[in-house]
JSON list of C-alpha atoms and ligand atoms in Angstrom, two decimals:
[
{"chain": "A", "resi": 25, "resn": "MET", "atom": "CA", "xyz": [26.35, -33.17, -8.19]},
{"chain": "A", "resi": 26, "resn": "ILE", "atom": "CA", "xyz": [24.72, -34.45, -4.88]},
{"chain": "A", "resi": 27, "resn": "ARG", "atom": "CA", "xyz": [25.26, -30.97, -3.50]},
{"chain": "A", "resi": 28, "resn": "ALA", "atom": "CA", "xyz": [23.74, -29.09, -5.54]},
{"chain": "A", "resi": 29, "resn": "ALA", "atom": "CA", "xyz": [21.05, -30.86, -5.94]},
{"chain": "A", "resi": 30, "resn": "LYS", "atom": "CA", "xyz": [20.48, -31.00, -1.70]},
{"chain": "A", "resi": 31, "resn": "ARG", "atom": "CA", "xyz": [20.64, -27.09, -1.83]},
{"chain": "A", "resi": 32, "resn": "PRO", "atom": "CA", "xyz": [17.44, -25.97, -3.04]},
{"chain": "A", "resi": 33, "resn": "LEU", "atom": "CA", "xyz": [15.53, -28.90, -1.93]},
{"chain": "A", "resi": 34, "resn": "ALA", "atom": "CA", "xyz": [16.72, -27.33, 1.79]},
{"chain": "A", "resi": 35, "resn": "SER", "atom": "CA", "xyz": [16.25, -23.72, 0.78]},
{"chain": "A", "resi": 36, "resn": "THR", "atom": "CA", "xyz": [12.87, -24.77, -0.03]},
{"chain": "A", "resi": 37, "resn": "ILE", "atom": "CA", "xyz": [12.22, -26.66, 3.31]},
{"chain": "A", "resi": 38, "resn": "VAL", "atom": "CA", "xyz": [13.15, -23.50, 5.14]},
{"chain": "A", "resi": 39, "resn": "LEU", "atom": "CA", "xyz": [10.85, -20.83, 3.16]},
{"chain": "A", "resi": 40, "resn": "ALA", "atom": "CA", "xyz": [7.89, -23.30, 3.52]},
{"chain": "A", "resi": 41, "resn": "ALA", "atom": "CA", "xyz": [8.58, -23.80, 7.14]},
{"chain": "A", "resi": 42, "resn": "VAL", "atom": "CA", "xyz": [8.90, -19.70, 7.13]},
{"chain": "A", "resi": 43, "resn": "ALA", "atom": "CA", "xyz": [5.79, -19.61, 5.56]},
{"chain": "A", "resi": 44, "resn": "LEU", "atom": "CA", "xyz": [3.94, -21.69, 7.36]},
{"chain": "A", "resi": 45, "resn": "GLY", "atom": "CA", "xyz": [5.09, -19.92, 10.54]},
{"chain": "A", "resi": 46, "resn": "ALA", "atom": "CA", "xyz": [4.39, -15.98, 9.51]},
{"chain": "A", "resi": 47, "resn": "LEU", "atom": "CA", "xyz": [0.59, -17.68, 8.27]},
{"chain": "A", "resi": 48, "resn": "GLY", "atom": "CA", "xyz": [0.63, -19.63, 12.41]},
{"chain": "A", "resi": 49, "resn": "ALA", "atom": "CA", "xyz": [1.57, -16.13, 13.65]},
{"chain": "A", "resi": 50, "resn": "SER", "atom": "CA", "xyz": [-1.17, -14.09, 12.12]},
{"chain": "A", "resi": 51, "resn": "ALA", "atom": "CA", "xyz": [-4.21, -16.50, 12.41]},
{"chain": "A", "resi": 52, "resn": "GLN", "atom": "CA", "xyz": [-3.19, -15.85, 16.30]},
{"chain": "A", "resi": 53, "resn": "GLN", "atom": "CA", "xyz": [-3.09, -11.95, 16.17]},
{"chain": "A", "resi": 54, "resn": "VAL", "atom": "CA", "xyz": [-6.52, -10.39, 16.81]},
{"chain": "A", "resi": 55, "resn": "VAL", "atom": "CA", "xyz": [-8.66, -12.19, 18.78]},
{"chain": "A", "resi": 56, "resn": "THR", "atom": "CA", "xyz": [-12.54, -11.27, 19.27]},
{"chain": "A", "resi": 57, "resn": "VAL", "atom": "CA", "xyz": [-13.97, -10.70, 22.80]},
{"chain": "A", "resi": 58, "resn": "SER", "atom": "CA", "xyz": [-17.55, -10.12, 23.72]},
{"chain": "A", "resi": 59, "resn": "GLN", "atom": "CA", "xyz": [-19.12, -8.70, 26.37]},
{"chain": "A", "resi": 60, "resn": "LYS", "atom": "CA", "xyz": [-23.12, -10.22, 26.93]},
{"chain": "A", "resi": 61, "resn": "ASN", "atom": "CA", "xyz": [-24.75, -10.53, 29.76]},
{"chain": "A", "resi": 62, "resn": "ARG", "atom": "CA", "xyz": [-22.47, -8.91, 31.81]},
{"chain": "A", "resi": 63, "resn": "VAL", "atom": "CA", "xyz": [-19.61, -11.80, 31.17]},
{"chain": "A", "resi": 64, "resn": "PHE", "atom": "CA", "xyz": [-16.32, -11.81, 28.90]},
{"chain": "A", "resi": 65, "resn": "HIS", "atom": "CA", "xyz": [-17.07, -14.45, 26.22]},
{"chain": "A", "resi": 66, "resn": "PRO", "atom": "CA", "xyz": [-14.66, -16.79, 26.26]},
{"chain": "A", "resi": 67, "resn": "LYS", "atom": "CA", "xyz": [-13.10, -15.96, 29.64]},
{"chain": "A", "resi": 68, "resn": "GLU", "atom": "CA", "xyz": [-9.56, -16.55, 28.61]},
{"chain": "A", "resi": 69, "resn": "VAL", "atom": "CA", "xyz": [-7.88, -15.88, 25.58]},
{"chain": "A", "resi": 70, "resn": "GLU", "atom": "CA", "xyz": [-3.93, -16.18, 24.38]},
{"chain": "A", "resi": 71, "resn": "VAL", "atom": "CA", "xyz": [-2.55, -13.98, 21.22]},
{"chain": "A", "resi": 72, "resn": "THR", "atom": "CA", "xyz": [0.65, -13.52, 20.55]},
{"chain": "A", "resi": 73, "resn": "PRO", "atom": "CA", "xyz": [2.93, -10.59, 21.29]},
{"chain": "A", "resi": 74, "resn": "GLY", "atom": "CA", "xyz": [1.92, -7.68, 19.51]},
{"chain": "A", "resi": 75, "resn": "GLY", "atom": "CA", "xyz": [-1.78, -9.25, 18.68]},
{"chain": "A", "resi": 76, "resn": "SER", "atom": "CA", "xyz": [-4.50, -7.15, 19.79]},
{"chain": "A", "resi": 77, "resn": "VAL", "atom": "CA", "xyz": [-8.06, -8.51, 21.58]},
{"chain": "A", "resi": 78, "resn": "VAL", "atom": "CA", "xyz": [-11.01, -6.53, 20.00]},
{"chain": "A", "resi": 79, "resn": "PHE", "atom": "CA", "xyz": [-13.31, -6.19, 22.85]},
{"chain": "A", "resi": 80, "resn": "VAL", "atom": "CA", "xyz": [-17.09, -6.05, 21.61]},
{"chain": "A", "resi": 81, "resn": "ASN", "atom": "CA", "xyz": [-20.46, -4.79, 23.97]},
{"chain": "A", "resi": 82, "resn": "ASP", "atom": "CA", "xyz": [-23.07, -7.22, 22.87]},
{"chain": "A", "resi": 83, "resn": "ASP", "atom": "CA", "xyz": [-24.87, -6.36, 25.87]},
{"chain": "A", "resi": 84, "resn": "GLY", "atom": "CA", "xyz": [-27.93, -4.72, 24.20]},
{"chain": "A", "resi": 85, "resn": "GLU", "atom": "CA", "xyz": [-28.18, -1.17, 26.14]},
{"chain": "A", "resi": 86, "resn": "LEU", "atom": "CA", "xyz": [-25.46, -1.50, 28.94]},
{"chain": "A", "resi": 87, "resn": "LEU", "atom": "CA", "xyz": [-22.27, 0.05, 29.06]},
{"chain": "A", "resi": 88, "resn": "HIS", "atom": "CA", "xyz": [-19.09, -1.68, 30.29]},
{"chain": "A", "resi": 89, "resn": "HIS", "atom": "CA", "xyz": [-15.83, -0.38, 30.98]},
{"chain": "A", "resi": 90, "resn": "VAL", "atom": "CA", "xyz": [-13.14, -2.70, 30.02]},
{"chain": "A", "resi": 91, "resn": "TYR", "atom": "CA", "xyz": [-9.32, -2.15, 31.98]},
{"chain": "A", "resi": 92, "resn": "SER", "atom": "CA", "xyz": [-6.45, -3.82, 33.07]},
{"chain": "A", "resi": 93, "resn": "ARG", "atom": "CA", "xyz": [-3.95, -2.95, 35.94]},
{"chain": "A", "resi": 94, "resn": "ASP", "atom": "CA", "xyz": [-1.78, -5.66, 34.65]},
{"chain": "A", "resi": 95, "resn": "ALA", "atom": "CA", "xyz": [-1.58, -5.01, 31.38]},
{"chain": "A", "resi": 96, "resn": "GLY", "atom": "CA", "xyz": [-1.69, -1.09, 31.95]},
{"chain": "A", "resi": 97, "resn": "PHE", "atom": "CA", "xyz": [-4.78, 0.02, 29.86]},
{"chain": "A", "resi": 98, "resn": "ASP", "atom": "CA", "xyz": [-8.20, 1.62, 30.43]},
{"chain": "A", "resi": 99, "resn": "ILE", "atom": "CA", "xyz": [-10.16, 1.93, 27.36]},
{"chain": "A", "resi": 100, "resn": "GLY", "atom": "CA", "xyz": [-13.02, 4.23, 29.58]},
{"chain": "A", "resi": 101, "resn": "GLU", "atom": "CA", "xyz": [-16.76, 3.70, 29.14]},
{"chain": "A", "resi": 102, "resn": "GLN", "atom": "CA", "xyz": [-17.87, 1.84, 26.28]},
{"chain": "A", "resi": 103, "resn": "ALA", "atom": "CA", "xyz": [-21.39, 1.67, 24.71]},
{"chain": "A", "resi": 104, "resn": "ALA", "atom": "CA", "xyz": [-22.83, -1.25, 23.41]},
{"chain": "A", "resi": 105, "resn": "GLY", "atom": "CA", "xyz": [-22.98, -2.21, 20.03]},
{"chain": "A", "resi": 106, "resn": "THR", "atom": "CA", "xyz": [-19.11, -0.74, 19.71]},
{"chain": "A", "resi": 107, "resn": "GLN", "atom": "CA", "xyz": [-15.69, -2.63, 19.46]},
{"chain": "A", "resi": 108, "resn": "VAL", "atom": "CA", "xyz": [-12.80, -1.28, 20.88]},
{"chain": "A", "resi": 109, "resn": "PRO", "atom": "CA", "xyz": [-9.43, -3.34, 20.05]},
{"chain": "A", "resi": 110, "resn": "VAL", "atom": "CA", "xyz": [-6.66, -3.36, 22.65]},
{"chain": "A", "resi": 111, "resn": "ARG", "atom": "CA", "xyz": [-2.90, -4.38, 21.07]},
{"chain": "A", "resi": 112, "resn": "PHE", "atom": "CA", "xyz": [-0.75, -6.58, 23.82]},
{"chain": "A", "resi": 113, "resn": "SER", "atom": "CA", "xyz": [2.59, -6.57, 23.36]},
{"chain": "A", "resi": 114, "resn": "LYS", "atom": "CA", "xyz": [4.42, -7.70, 26.68]},
{"chain": "A", "resi": 115, "resn": "ARG", "atom": "CA", "xyz": [4.51, -11.35, 27.37]},
{"chain": "A", "resi": 116, "resn": "GLY", "atom": "CA", "xyz": [2.51, -12.42, 30.53]},
{"chain": "A", "resi": 117, "resn": "THR", "atom": "CA", "xyz": [-1.12, -12.64, 31.99]},
{"chain": "A", "resi": 118, "resn": "PHE", "atom": "CA", "xyz": [-3.13, -10.09, 32.65]},
{"chain": "A", "resi": 119, "resn": "ASP", "atom": "CA", "xyz": [-6.75, -9.76, 34.66]},
{"chain": "A", "resi": 120, "resn": "VAL", "atom": "CA", "xyz": [-9.05, -7.50, 32.35]},
{"chain": "A", "resi": 121, "resn": "ARG", "atom": "CA", "xyz": [-11.60, -6.09, 34.39]},
{"chain": "A", "resi": 122, "resn": "CYS", "atom": "CA", "xyz": [-14.89, -4.20, 33.62]},
{"chain": "A", "resi": 123, "resn": "ASP", "atom": "CA", "xyz": [-14.96, -0.86, 36.06]},
{"chain": "A", "resi": 124, "resn": "ILE", "atom": "CA", "xyz": [-18.93, -1.08, 36.17]},
{"chain": "A", "resi": 125, "resn": "HIS", "atom": "CA", "xyz": [-19.76, -4.72, 36.85]},
{"chain": "A", "resi": 126, "resn": "PRO", "atom": "CA", "xyz": [-17.06, -5.91, 39.13]},
{"chain": "A", "resi": 127, "resn": "ARG", "atom": "CA", "xyz": [-17.58, -9.55, 38.86]},
{"chain": "A", "resi": 128, "resn": "MET", "atom": "CA", "xyz": [-16.68, -9.35, 34.85]},
{"chain": "A", "resi": 129, "resn": "LEU", "atom": "CA", "xyz": [-12.67, -11.32, 34.45]},
{"chain": "A", "resi": 130, "resn": "LEU", "atom": "CA", "xyz": [-11.19, -11.76, 31.65]},
{"chain": "A", "resi": 131, "resn": "ARG", "atom": "CA", "xyz": [-7.69, -13.44, 31.52]},
{"chain": "A", "resi": 132, "resn": "VAL", "atom": "CA", "xyz": [-5.55, -12.87, 28.71]},
{"chain": "A", "resi": 133, "resn": "THR", "atom": "CA", "xyz": [-2.20, -14.64, 27.67]},
{"chain": "A", "resi": 134, "resn": "VAL", "atom": "CA", "xyz": [0.77, -13.56, 25.97]},
{"chain": "A", "resi": 135, "resn": "ARG", "atom": "CA", "xyz": [3.47, -15.67, 24.90]},
{"chain": "B", "resi": 202, "resn": "LIG", "atom": "CU1", "xyz": [-19.27, -4.16, 31.97]}
]
């Protein structure tokens, strides 16, 4: 009787933990980074593997050009008012820059 009563409780706890884990993971899957006044906001972000960073050009009429040699992507010239998502699958820390404004630097950590 005691065993029979414990098993369902243990199963419930495991299911609850799995559900919470899934919620936590999904909350980190998409992070938005703004580009305004020739700066990335925020300057550092963290995503889980498979998560995305959405690059938003909020900079009036300025073009930006986001790329990363570390992470191996180049979204090309990005017009003001547009958004471009980039998916990060590899774990690690990646420097992201703008080809037009060399002082712009964003650090993306995937873990
Ligand atoms: Cu730029």
